[in-house]
Coordinates of C-alpha atoms and ligand atoms in Angstrom, one line a residue:
Chain R
M1 CA 96.0 149.0 114.1
K2 CA 96.4 145.6 112.0
L3 CA 99.0 142.9 112.6
I4 CA 99.9 141.8 109.2
A5 CA 102.9 139.5 110.2
G6 CA 103.7 137.6 113.4
Y7 CA 105.3 134.8 114.6
P8 CA 102.7 131.8 114.1
D9 CA 100.8 130.4 117.1
S10 CA 101.2 126.9 115.7
L11 CA 104.9 127.0 116.7
T12 CA 106.5 126.9 119.8
D13 CA 109.1 129.3 120.6
K14 CA 111.8 126.6 120.5
P15 CA 115.1 127.6 118.0
F16 CA 115.1 125.2 114.9
H17 CA 118.2 123.2 115.1
Y18 CA 117.5 123.4 111.1
C19 CA 121.4 123.9 109.2
P20 CA 121.8 127.7 108.2
G21 CA 120.3 127.8 104.5
C22 CA 118.3 124.9 105.3
T23 CA 114.6 125.8 103.9
H24 CA 112.9 122.8 106.7
G25 CA 112.5 126.0 108.9
I26 CA 110.7 128.0 105.5
I27 CA 108.2 124.6 105.4
H28 CA 107.4 124.2 109.3
R29 CA 106.2 127.8 109.0
L30 CA 104.2 128.1 106.2
V31 CA 102.5 124.7 107.5
A32 CA 102.2 126.8 110.9
E33 CA 100.9 129.9 109.4
V34 CA 98.3 128.1 107.4
I35 CA 97.0 125.9 110.0
D36 CA 96.5 129.6 112.1
E37 CA 95.2 130.9 109.4
L38 CA 92.7 128.0 109.0
E39 CA 92.2 128.6 112.8
I40 CA 92.4 124.7 113.3
K41 CA 95.2 124.6 115.7
E42 CA 92.9 122.6 118.1
E43 CA 91.8 120.6 115.8
T44 CA 95.4 119.5 114.2
I45 CA 96.9 116.5 114.9
G46 CA 100.3 116.0 112.9
I47 CA 102.6 113.2 112.0
A48 CA 106.7 114.0 112.2
P49 CA 108.8 111.5 110.3
V50 CA 112.2 109.9 110.7
G51 CA 115.1 112.7 108.7
C52 CA 116.2 116.0 109.8
S53 CA 112.4 117.3 110.7
V54 CA 112.2 114.4 113.0
L55 CA 111.7 117.2 116.0
A56 CA 109.0 119.0 114.3
Y57 CA 106.7 117.9 117.2
E58 CA 108.5 120.6 119.1
Y59 CA 108.0 123.3 116.7
F60 CA 104.6 122.8 116.1
D61 CA 102.2 123.7 119.1
F62 CA 99.4 121.2 118.1
D63 CA 99.3 117.5 119.1
M64 CA 102.1 115.3 117.3
Q65 CA 103.2 111.4 116.9
E66 CA 106.2 110.5 116.0
A67 CA 106.6 108.0 113.6
A68 CA 109.0 105.1 112.3
H69 CA 110.7 105.9 108.9
G70 CA 108.2 105.8 106.6
R71 CA 104.9 104.8 108.4
A72 CA 103.5 107.9 108.8
P73 CA 100.7 107.8 106.8
A74 CA 99.8 104.7 107.7
I75 CA 99.6 106.3 111.3
A76 CA 98.1 109.4 110.0
T77 CA 95.5 106.7 108.6
G78 CA 94.7 105.4 112.2
I79 CA 94.2 108.9 113.6
K80 CA 91.9 109.8 111.1
R81 CA 89.9 106.7 111.4
V82 CA 89.8 107.0 115.1
H83 CA 88.9 111.3 114.6
P84 CA 87.5 111.9 111.0
D85 CA 86.0 115.2 112.0
K86 CA 90.0 116.6 112.8
V87 CA 92.8 117.8 110.6
V88 CA 95.8 115.1 109.9
F89 CA 98.9 115.8 108.3
T90 CA 102.1 114.1 107.8
Y91 CA 105.4 115.8 107.3
Q92 CA 107.9 113.4 105.4
G93 CA 111.2 113.8 103.6
D94 CA 112.4 112.1 100.6
G95 CA 114.0 109.2 102.1
D96 CA 111.0 108.9 104.1
L97 CA 108.4 109.0 101.8
A98 CA 109.7 107.9 98.4
S99 CA 112.1 105.1 99.4
I100 CA 111.2 103.3 102.7
G101 CA 107.9 104.6 103.0
T102 CA 106.5 104.5 99.2
A103 CA 103.9 101.6 100.1
E104 CA 102.0 103.5 102.4
I105 CA 101.5 107.1 101.0
V106 CA 100.7 105.3 97.7
H107 CA 98.1 103.3 99.4
A108 CA 97.0 106.1 101.9
A109 CA 96.6 108.1 98.5
N110 CA 94.9 105.4 96.6
R111 CA 92.5 104.9 99.7
G112 CA 91.3 108.9 99.4
E113 CA 92.6 108.8 102.7
K114 CA 91.5 112.4 104.0
I115 CA 94.6 113.7 104.8
T116 CA 97.7 116.1 104.0
T117 CA 101.1 115.4 103.3
I118 CA 103.6 117.8 103.3
F119 CA 106.8 116.5 101.2
V120 CA 110.0 118.0 101.3
N121 CA 112.3 117.1 98.4
N122 CA 115.3 118.0 99.2
A123 CA 117.2 115.2 96.7
I124 CA 119.4 113.5 99.3
Y125 CA 119.0 112.1 102.5
G126 CA 119.7 114.8 105.2
M127 CA 119.9 113.3 108.5
T128 CA 122.1 110.5 108.1
G129 CA 124.7 112.6 106.0
G130 CA 124.2 113.2 102.2
Q131 CA 123.6 109.6 101.1
M132 CA 121.7 109.4 97.9
A133 CA 118.0 109.7 97.6
P134 CA 115.5 108.0 94.8
T135 CA 114.6 111.4 94.7
S136 CA 118.4 112.6 93.6
L137 CA 119.1 114.2 90.3
L138 CA 121.0 112.6 87.6
E139 CA 124.9 112.8 88.0
Q140 CA 124.2 114.2 91.5
K141 CA 127.1 113.4 93.9
T142 CA 126.3 111.8 97.1
T143 CA 128.2 109.9 99.9
T144 CA 127.0 106.5 98.4
S145 CA 127.0 108.0 94.4
P146 CA 130.4 109.5 94.9
F147 CA 131.0 109.6 91.0
G148 CA 127.3 110.9 90.1
R149 CA 124.1 108.9 89.9
D150 CA 124.1 106.4 87.3
K151 CA 120.9 105.8 85.6
N152 CA 122.6 102.5 84.8
K153 CA 123.1 101.6 88.2
E154 CA 121.1 103.4 90.6
G155 CA 117.4 104.1 88.0
Y156 CA 116.0 108.0 88.1
P157 CA 115.0 110.6 90.3
I158 CA 111.4 109.6 91.3
K159 CA 108.8 111.6 90.6
M160 CA 106.1 110.9 93.4
S161 CA 103.7 113.9 92.6
E162 CA 103.3 112.2 89.2
M163 CA 102.9 109.1 90.4
L164 CA 100.2 109.8 93.0
T165 CA 98.5 111.8 90.5
E166 CA 97.7 108.6 88.6
L167 CA 95.6 107.4 92.2
D168 CA 91.7 107.5 92.1
G169 CA 91.6 108.4 95.5
S170 CA 93.9 111.7 95.0
S171 CA 92.0 115.2 94.9
Y172 CA 94.5 118.1 95.2
I173 CA 98.7 117.2 94.2
A174 CA 100.8 120.1 93.6
R175 CA 104.7 120.7 93.4
V176 CA 106.2 123.6 94.8
S177 CA 109.6 125.3 95.4
V178 CA 110.7 127.6 98.1
H179 CA 113.7 129.4 96.7
D180 CA 112.8 132.6 96.7
P181 CA 109.6 134.9 98.0
K182 CA 107.5 134.6 95.1
H183 CA 107.6 130.8 95.0
I184 CA 107.4 130.9 99.2
R185 CA 103.6 132.5 98.0
Q186 CA 102.7 130.2 96.1
A187 CA 104.0 127.5 98.3
K188 CA 101.7 128.5 100.8
R189 CA 98.9 128.9 98.6
A190 CA 99.3 125.0 97.5
I191 CA 99.7 123.7 101.3
K192 CA 96.3 125.8 102.6
K193 CA 94.4 124.7 99.2
A194 CA 96.1 121.1 100.4
F195 CA 94.3 121.6 104.1
N196 CA 91.4 123.0 102.6
T197 CA 90.8 119.8 100.3
Q198 CA 90.8 117.7 103.7
I199 CA 88.3 119.7 105.2
N200 CA 86.3 119.6 102.7
G201 CA 86.3 116.1 103.2
E202 CA 87.2 115.7 99.3
G203 CA 90.2 113.1 99.3
F204 CA 94.4 112.7 99.7
A205 CA 96.1 116.2 99.0
M206 CA 99.8 116.3 98.8
V207 CA 102.1 119.4 98.5
E208 CA 105.6 118.3 97.5
V209 CA 108.1 121.3 98.8
L210 CA 111.6 121.3 96.7
S211 CA 114.0 121.8 99.8
T212 CA 117.6 123.0 100.3
C213 CA 120.1 120.9 102.3
P214 CA 123.5 123.1 101.8
T215 CA 125.2 120.6 104.6
N216 CA 125.0 117.8 102.4
W217 CA 125.4 119.3 99.0
G218 CA 128.3 120.8 100.1
L219 CA 127.5 124.6 99.0
N220 CA 126.9 127.8 100.8
P221 CA 123.2 128.7 101.6
L222 CA 123.1 131.0 98.4
A223 CA 124.5 128.5 96.2
A224 CA 122.5 125.9 97.4
I225 CA 119.0 128.2 96.6
E226 CA 120.6 128.5 93.4
W227 CA 121.5 124.7 93.1
L228 CA 117.8 124.2 93.7
K229 CA 116.9 126.3 90.9
E230 CA 119.0 125.9 88.6
N231 CA 118.7 122.1 88.9
M232 CA 115.8 120.7 90.7
I233 CA 113.2 122.1 89.2
S234 CA 113.7 121.0 85.8
T235 CA 113.0 117.7 87.0
Y236 CA 110.3 118.1 89.2
P237 CA 108.5 120.8 87.5
L238 CA 106.0 123.0 89.4
G239 CA 102.8 123.9 89.8
D240 CA 99.3 121.8 90.5
L241 CA 99.3 118.4 89.3
K242 CA 96.2 117.4 90.0
S243 CA 93.2 119.3 91.4
S244 CA 89.6 119.3 91.6
G245 CA 89.3 122.9 91.2
E246 CA 86.4 123.1 93.7
V247 CA 88.6 124.5 96.4
D248 CA 91.2 127.5 96.9
Chain L
M1 CA 74.5 87.9 127.3
G2 CA 75.0 85.2 129.9
D3 CA 73.9 83.1 127.4
K4 CA 76.4 80.1 125.4
V5 CA 77.0 80.2 121.5
L6 CA 78.9 77.5 119.8
M7 CA 81.9 79.7 118.1
K8 CA 85.0 79.1 116.1
G9 CA 88.1 80.4 118.1
N10 CA 89.0 82.7 115.7
E11 CA 85.7 84.2 115.5
A12 CA 85.2 84.3 119.0
I13 CA 88.1 86.3 119.8
A14 CA 87.0 89.3 117.3
E15 CA 83.6 88.9 118.9
A16 CA 84.9 89.7 122.3
A17 CA 87.1 92.4 121.1
I18 CA 83.9 94.1 119.8
K19 CA 82.6 93.4 123.5
A20 CA 85.5 95.0 125.1
G21 CA 84.6 97.9 123.6
C22 CA 86.7 97.6 120.5
R23 CA 86.0 99.9 117.4
Y24 CA 89.3 99.3 115.5
F25 CA 90.8 97.2 113.5
F26 CA 93.5 96.9 111.3
G27 CA 95.3 94.0 109.3
Y28 CA 96.6 91.7 106.7
P29 CA 94.8 88.4 105.4
I30 CA 97.2 85.6 106.6
T31 CA 96.2 81.8 107.2
P32 CA 95.3 80.8 109.5
Q33 CA 93.3 83.5 111.7
S34 CA 91.8 84.8 108.5
E35 CA 88.5 84.0 110.1
L36 CA 89.0 86.8 112.6
P37 CA 88.7 90.4 110.0
A38 CA 86.3 88.8 108.1
Y39 CA 84.0 88.2 111.3
L40 CA 84.9 92.1 112.3
A41 CA 84.7 93.3 108.8
R42 CA 81.2 92.0 108.4
K43 CA 79.7 92.7 111.9
F44 CA 81.6 96.4 112.7
P45 CA 79.2 98.0 110.7
E46 CA 76.7 97.1 113.0
V47 CA 78.3 99.0 115.9
G48 CA 79.7 101.7 114.5
G49 CA 83.2 99.9 113.9
V50 CA 86.0 100.4 111.2
F51 CA 87.5 97.9 109.6
L52 CA 90.5 98.5 107.6
Q53 CA 92.4 95.7 105.3
A54 CA 96.0 97.5 105.2
E55 CA 98.8 97.0 102.2
S56 CA 100.8 95.1 104.5
E57 CA 101.4 94.1 108.4
V58 CA 103.9 96.8 108.5
A59 CA 101.3 99.6 107.9
A60 CA 98.5 97.9 109.9
I61 CA 100.7 98.0 113.0
N62 CA 101.6 101.7 112.1
M63 CA 97.4 102.2 111.8
V64 CA 96.8 100.6 115.0
Y65 CA 99.9 102.8 116.5
G66 CA 98.0 106.2 115.0
A67 CA 94.6 105.2 116.4
A68 CA 96.1 104.0 119.6
G69 CA 98.0 107.1 120.2
A70 CA 94.5 108.9 118.9
G71 CA 92.9 107.4 122.0
A72 CA 91.2 104.3 120.4
R73 CA 90.5 100.6 121.7
V74 CA 92.1 99.3 118.6
L75 CA 92.9 95.6 117.8
T76 CA 94.9 93.7 115.0
S77 CA 95.4 90.2 114.5
S78 CA 98.2 88.2 112.3
S79 CA 99.9 85.1 111.8
S80 CA 103.6 84.5 112.2
P81 CA 105.4 86.0 109.4
G82 CA 103.0 88.7 109.8
V83 CA 103.8 89.1 113.2
S84 CA 107.9 89.2 112.2
L85 CA 106.5 92.1 109.7
K86 CA 104.7 93.8 112.4
A87 CA 107.6 93.8 115.0
E88 CA 108.9 97.1 114.2
G89 CA 106.0 98.9 115.1
I90 CA 105.6 96.8 118.2
S91 CA 108.8 98.1 119.4
Y92 CA 107.7 101.7 118.3
M93 CA 104.3 101.2 120.3
A94 CA 106.1 99.7 123.4
G95 CA 108.7 103.0 123.4
A96 CA 105.8 105.3 122.6
E97 CA 103.6 103.6 125.7
L98 CA 100.7 103.0 123.3
P99 CA 98.0 100.0 124.3
A100 CA 96.6 97.5 121.9
V101 CA 96.2 94.0 121.4
I102 CA 97.9 92.1 118.8
I103 CA 96.8 88.7 117.8
N104 CA 99.1 85.5 116.8
I105 CA 97.8 82.6 115.4
M106 CA 100.9 81.3 115.5
R107 CA 101.8 78.9 112.2
G108 CA 104.6 76.5 111.6
G109 CA 108.5 78.1 110.5
P110 CA 111.0 79.5 110.1
G111 CA 110.3 81.7 106.6
L112 CA 107.2 80.4 105.3
G113 CA 107.0 77.2 107.3
S114 CA 103.5 75.8 107.2
I115 CA 100.1 76.9 107.5
Q116 CA 99.6 74.1 110.8
P117 CA 99.5 75.1 114.1
S118 CA 102.6 75.3 116.0
Q119 CA 104.0 77.3 119.2
S120 CA 107.2 78.5 117.2
D121 CA 106.9 82.4 118.2
Y122 CA 107.5 82.1 121.9
F123 CA 110.8 83.9 121.4
Q124 CA 110.0 86.3 119.5
A125 CA 106.5 87.2 121.9
T126 CA 108.5 87.2 125.2
K127 CA 111.9 87.6 124.1
G128 CA 112.7 89.5 120.9
M129 CA 109.9 90.6 119.5
A130 CA 112.3 93.5 117.8
H131 CA 114.9 96.1 118.9
G132 CA 115.1 97.4 122.1
D133 CA 114.4 97.3 126.0
F134 CA 110.7 96.4 126.0
R135 CA 108.6 93.3 126.8
L136 CA 104.9 92.7 126.1
C137 CA 102.6 90.9 128.3
V138 CA 101.9 88.0 126.6
L139 CA 98.4 85.8 127.2
A140 CA 98.2 82.2 125.9
P141 CA 94.8 80.8 126.0
S142 CA 94.1 76.9 125.7
S143 CA 90.2 77.0 125.1
V144 CA 87.9 79.0 123.1
Q145 CA 86.0 80.9 126.4
E146 CA 89.9 81.6 127.7
A147 CA 90.5 83.2 124.3
V148 CA 87.7 85.2 125.2
D149 CA 88.2 86.0 128.7
L150 CA 92.1 87.3 128.2
T151 CA 90.9 88.5 124.9
M152 CA 88.9 90.9 126.7
E153 CA 91.2 91.3 129.6
A154 CA 94.3 91.8 127.2
F155 CA 92.5 95.6 126.7
E156 CA 92.2 96.2 130.1
I157 CA 95.6 95.0 130.7
A158 CA 96.8 97.3 127.5
D159 CA 95.5 100.3 129.0
R160 CA 96.1 100.0 132.5
Y161 CA 99.7 99.8 131.7
R162 CA 99.8 101.7 128.2
N163 CA 101.9 98.7 126.9
P164 CA 100.8 96.5 124.2
V165 CA 99.5 93.1 124.9
M166 CA 99.8 89.8 122.8
I167 CA 97.5 86.8 122.5
V168 CA 99.1 83.8 121.1
G169 CA 97.4 81.0 119.9
D170 CA 98.1 78.2 117.7
G171 CA 96.1 76.9 114.5
M172 CA 93.6 74.7 116.5
I173 CA 92.3 77.7 119.3
G174 CA 91.4 79.3 116.1
Q175 CA 89.8 76.5 114.2
M176 CA 88.0 74.8 116.7
M177 CA 84.4 75.5 117.9
E178 CA 83.6 75.2 121.4
P179 CA 80.6 76.7 123.7
V180 CA 81.7 79.9 124.8
E181 CA 80.1 82.8 126.9
F182 CA 80.7 86.6 126.7
K183 CA 80.4 87.6 130.5
K184 CA 80.8 91.4 130.0
E185 CA 80.1 94.0 127.8
V186 CA 81.9 97.6 127.6
D187 CA 80.5 100.3 126.0
P188 CA 83.4 102.4 124.4
E189 CA 81.7 105.8 125.0
K190 CA 81.7 105.3 128.7
L191 CA 85.6 104.1 128.4
P192 CA 87.9 106.3 130.7
Q193 CA 89.4 109.4 128.5
K194 CA 93.0 109.1 127.8
E195 CA 94.3 112.2 128.6
W196 CA 97.6 112.0 127.0
A197 CA 96.2 110.8 123.3
T198 CA 96.1 112.9 120.9
D199 CA 93.1 114.4 120.2
G200 CA 93.1 117.9 119.1
A201 CA 94.7 120.2 122.1
K202 CA 91.4 122.2 122.5
G203 CA 91.9 123.5 126.0
R204 CA 94.9 122.0 127.1
E205 CA 98.7 121.6 126.5
K206 CA 99.5 119.9 123.3
N207 CA 100.5 116.2 123.5
V208 CA 102.9 114.1 121.6
I209 CA 103.3 110.7 121.1
T210 CA 107.1 109.6 120.3
S211 CA 109.9 106.9 121.4
L212 CA 112.8 109.1 120.5
F213 CA 114.9 110.1 123.3
L214 CA 117.8 112.0 121.6
D215 CA 119.5 113.1 125.4
P216 CA 120.5 109.5 126.7
A217 CA 119.7 110.7 130.2
D218 CA 116.4 110.7 129.0
L219 CA 116.4 107.6 127.0
E220 CA 117.7 105.6 130.3
K221 CA 114.9 107.2 132.4
H222 CA 112.2 106.3 130.0
N223 CA 114.2 102.5 130.0
W224 CA 113.9 102.4 133.8
K225 CA 110.2 103.6 133.5
L226 CA 109.6 100.6 131.2
K227 CA 110.9 98.5 133.4
G228 CA 109.2 100.0 136.4
K229 CA 106.0 98.7 134.0
Y230 CA 107.5 95.3 133.7
D231 CA 108.2 94.6 137.0
R232 CA 104.5 95.9 137.8
M233 CA 103.8 93.2 135.3
E234 CA 105.6 90.7 137.3
E235 CA 104.0 91.3 140.3
N236 CA 100.4 91.5 139.4
E237 CA 99.5 90.0 135.6
V238 CA 101.2 86.1 136.5
R239 CA 98.4 83.7 135.5
Y240 CA 98.7 79.8 135.3
E241 CA 96.5 76.8 136.0
T242 CA 97.7 73.7 138.0
Y243 CA 96.4 71.0 137.3
N244 CA 96.8 67.1 139.5
L245 CA 99.9 68.2 141.4
D246 CA 99.4 66.6 144.7
D247 CA 101.6 63.5 144.9
V248 CA 103.3 63.3 141.6
D249 CA 106.9 62.7 140.1
T250 CA 106.9 64.4 137.1
V251 CA 105.3 67.8 136.3
I252 CA 104.6 68.6 132.6
V253 CA 104.9 72.4 131.8
A254 CA 102.8 72.9 128.7
Y255 CA 100.6 76.1 127.2
G256 CA 98.1 76.6 125.0
T257 CA 96.4 73.7 123.0
T258 CA 99.4 71.6 124.5
A259 CA 98.6 71.5 127.7
R260 CA 95.1 70.2 127.0
I261 CA 96.8 67.2 124.8
A262 CA 99.2 67.0 128.1
I263 CA 95.9 66.5 130.3
S264 CA 94.9 63.7 128.1
A265 CA 98.5 62.0 128.4
I266 CA 98.8 62.3 132.2
E267 CA 95.5 60.6 132.5
L268 CA 96.2 58.0 130.4
A269 CA 99.4 57.5 132.4
A270 CA 97.0 57.9 135.3
E271 CA 95.8 54.3 134.0
E272 CA 98.6 52.8 134.1
G273 CA 99.7 54.3 137.8
I274 CA 102.1 56.7 136.7
K275 CA 101.9 60.3 138.2
V276 CA 101.7 63.0 136.2
G277 CA 100.9 66.6 137.3
L278 CA 100.6 69.7 134.7
I279 CA 101.4 73.5 135.3
R280 CA 99.9 75.5 132.2
P281 CA 101.5 79.3 132.4
I282 CA 98.6 81.3 131.0
S283 CA 100.7 84.6 130.7
L284 CA 104.0 83.8 128.8
Y285 CA 105.3 87.1 130.0
P286 CA 105.4 87.7 132.9
F287 CA 106.0 83.8 133.1
P288 CA 104.8 81.5 136.4
Y289 CA 108.4 81.2 137.4
D290 CA 107.6 81.1 141.3
I291 CA 105.0 78.0 141.0
I292 CA 107.4 76.1 138.9
K293 CA 110.2 76.8 141.6
K294 CA 108.4 76.3 144.6
T295 CA 106.8 72.5 143.3
A296 CA 110.1 71.1 142.4
A297 CA 111.1 70.8 145.7
D298 CA 108.1 68.3 145.8
V299 CA 108.4 66.1 142.3
K300 CA 111.6 64.2 140.6
N301 CA 111.1 66.1 137.4
F302 CA 110.0 68.2 134.7
L303 CA 109.1 67.9 131.6
A304 CA 108.1 70.9 128.8
V305 CA 106.2 69.9 126.4
E306 CA 106.0 72.2 123.0
M307 CA 105.0 72.2 119.4
S308 CA 108.5 73.4 118.9
T309 CA 111.8 72.4 119.2
G310 CA 112.2 73.5 122.7
Q311 CA 111.7 77.4 123.6
M312 CA 109.6 77.5 126.5
V313 CA 111.7 74.5 128.0
E314 CA 114.6 77.9 128.4
D315 CA 112.3 79.5 130.8
V316 CA 111.1 75.9 133.1
R317 CA 115.2 75.8 133.5
L318 CA 115.2 79.3 134.6
A319 CA 112.2 78.5 137.2
V320 CA 113.6 75.2 138.4
E321 CA 117.3 76.5 139.0
G322 CA 118.7 73.0 138.7
Q323 CA 116.6 71.6 141.6
K324 CA 115.7 69.0 139.4
P325 CA 116.0 67.9 135.9
V326 CA 114.3 69.5 133.1
Y327 CA 113.2 67.5 130.2
F328 CA 111.3 68.3 126.6
Y329 CA 109.4 66.8 124.1
G330 CA 108.0 68.7 121.1
R331 CA 106.7 68.6 117.4
P332 CA 108.0 71.2 115.6
G333 CA 106.5 72.3 111.7
G334 CA 103.1 72.0 112.6
M335 CA 103.0 68.5 113.8
V336 CA 100.9 68.1 116.9
P337 CA 102.3 65.6 119.9
S338 CA 99.7 63.0 120.7
P339 CA 99.4 61.9 124.6
E340 CA 100.8 58.8 123.8
E341 CA 104.3 60.5 122.4
I342 CA 104.0 62.3 125.9
V343 CA 102.9 59.1 127.8
E344 CA 105.9 57.4 126.3
K345 CA 108.7 60.3 127.4
V346 CA 107.4 60.2 130.7
K347 CA 108.3 56.9 131.4
K348 CA 111.8 57.2 129.6
I349 CA 112.4 60.3 131.8
G350 CA 111.9 57.5 134.8
G351 CA 109.7 60.2 136.5
G352 CA 107.1 57.7 136.8
S353 CA 106.2 55.0 139.5
R354 CA 104.3 51.9 139.3
Ligands
LIG401 C1 114.2 101.7 109.9 C2 115.1 102.8 109.7 N1 116.5 103.0 108.4 C3 117.2 103.8 108.6 C4 117.1 105.1 109.2 C5 118.2 105.7 109.1 N2 117.4 107.2 108.8 C6 117.3 108.2 109.8 S1 116.9 109.7 108.1 C7 116.9 108.8 107.4 C8 116.9 109.5 105.9 C9 116.2 110.2 106.0 O1 115.9 111.5 104.6 P1 115.1 112.4 104.1 O2 113.6 111.4 104.9 O3 115.2 112.3 102.9 O4 115.4 113.5 105.4 P2 116.0 114.4 105.5 O5 116.8 114.2 106.4 O6 116.6 115.0 104.2 O7 115.2 115.5 105.7 C10 117.3 107.7 107.4 C11 117.8 106.4 106.3 C12 115.9 104.5 110.6 N3 115.9 105.6 111.2 N4 115.2 104.0 110.3
LIG402 S1 121.3 117.9 106.8 FE1 120.4 118.8 105.3 S2 117.9 118.9 105.4 FE2 119.4 118.0 107.5 S3 119.2 120.2 108.4 FE3 120.9 120.5 107.3 S4 120.5 121.4 106.1 FE4 118.4 121.0 106.4

């Protein structure tokens, strides 16, 4: 009998602390499945961010470092330079990667660091209680944009993936979503490609994953999935934004 | 090895790091320490080292965090404004118990200040580097040879305590040329394995590097564990030198290049029959309180001399515990005190007998 699905080896048995309907858990699982399938669990070092996934190091069952807010790509750089034969990835939220850590991600990508970044974009600061993120949508109400994000005051939703495709050091950049099974499968394919890009020694790889935050969006889990589908994808189009085409 | 070579302080520190088995450097350019990274950028390829110029000091110290957490001996260097940016990462390193050596070739401040020599980062280095309850071991060389020896030792201390170690020099230490000898050479391949490092969990439980302890009881425990390390440092890592302490009226307390100027002042004073000695702290943390306290019984007063408006003097006062007066003479902002000025001050405080 062939086992076609099971609990990933790369996850510990610690229950996730994420809110009901939060898609951080799905994304953790996809990363763990990919690491299992590539059989790199013993070669992998992950870096957890500051944000709701700060405790990712308790869920992933391989070596992990916990970063200061936004600095994961710099830490990944340090690890990868010491262990170029190992697989190094960062897992970061949008406040972490697209606000306080903008410089670190841009320069890691520009140096073509052979690392993989999983960028979880939920258009809000989850952990600190629903403040506006640089990725928040126009008109989106948050605790620090209570009347809706105003482009004249707060600027525009930042498109990190599109920005990073412009850099010569980036090899693979994709944006995916996890709002339904079809998209979850696509997300997993992209995550696998991003790890393979690193394993093949090509350059920087990032997968931006559109994710929900029912708690701070003020929606129930189903409504949150619907909101992501209806509102986020038009601002953040899905697909491979940059790909050498060599890995799949 | 064994031969003396004439080297500039900054380059000698870089070579000392190589001799200590360090093969990783991450930094961001700033005067007056630029020769140090430039030297490593040239030399590291010969020994298989990795030199990387980061996009900022913030990134540099986090690269150091990553590399240290991955088990490597790693170095970064900077000067005052850059160290301020590294402070965040240094706090995280202390919290996560990561060893590394950080060089601060201090310049005048606050703000952009100047690029001239200064000792105005004493408080920062020894007491208030960044948020949280932590300490760095801080070493202050007063010659290029000592900078070499302390740099090599700093890597050992960092590994011994799993804690960052800082070398503070002023612009003069960095720029001056002196003959130096490298007393040993460490093969990085032969360094003991760090069983806590994140280098891939093959055949062992996973390792985690973190400074996060959400449960206050856990964090308290962690804080006490760190405190235990600092206590051990205070027991074992106090370093100082004394000069001419027998039968003197005034004892100057000075570190780094200021201590060399103080020795010139002591010689000058002796010519006038004024009896002055010196205690030179080499470790600024742990500070040599005991020797100062002991000396207080036999002298009239103390004079702290610094290239600042008065920072270390507070530790001298703590050490003296009110037994004798403690005076201060300083030149901040990149100005350097002269031996004559110091002798003048010694006369003014009336410690010297003719
Ligand atoms: C230097 C610093 N500034 C601010 C914070 C507070 N903080 C913690 S998490 C966070 C935002 C996290 O948001 P995001 O990256 O979007 O992740 P999410 O929680 O939404 O998954 C902030 C601002 C911090 N921990 N450190
Ligand atoms: S606050 Fe938002 S992002 Fe954080 S766990 Fe809850 S739903 Fe997820």
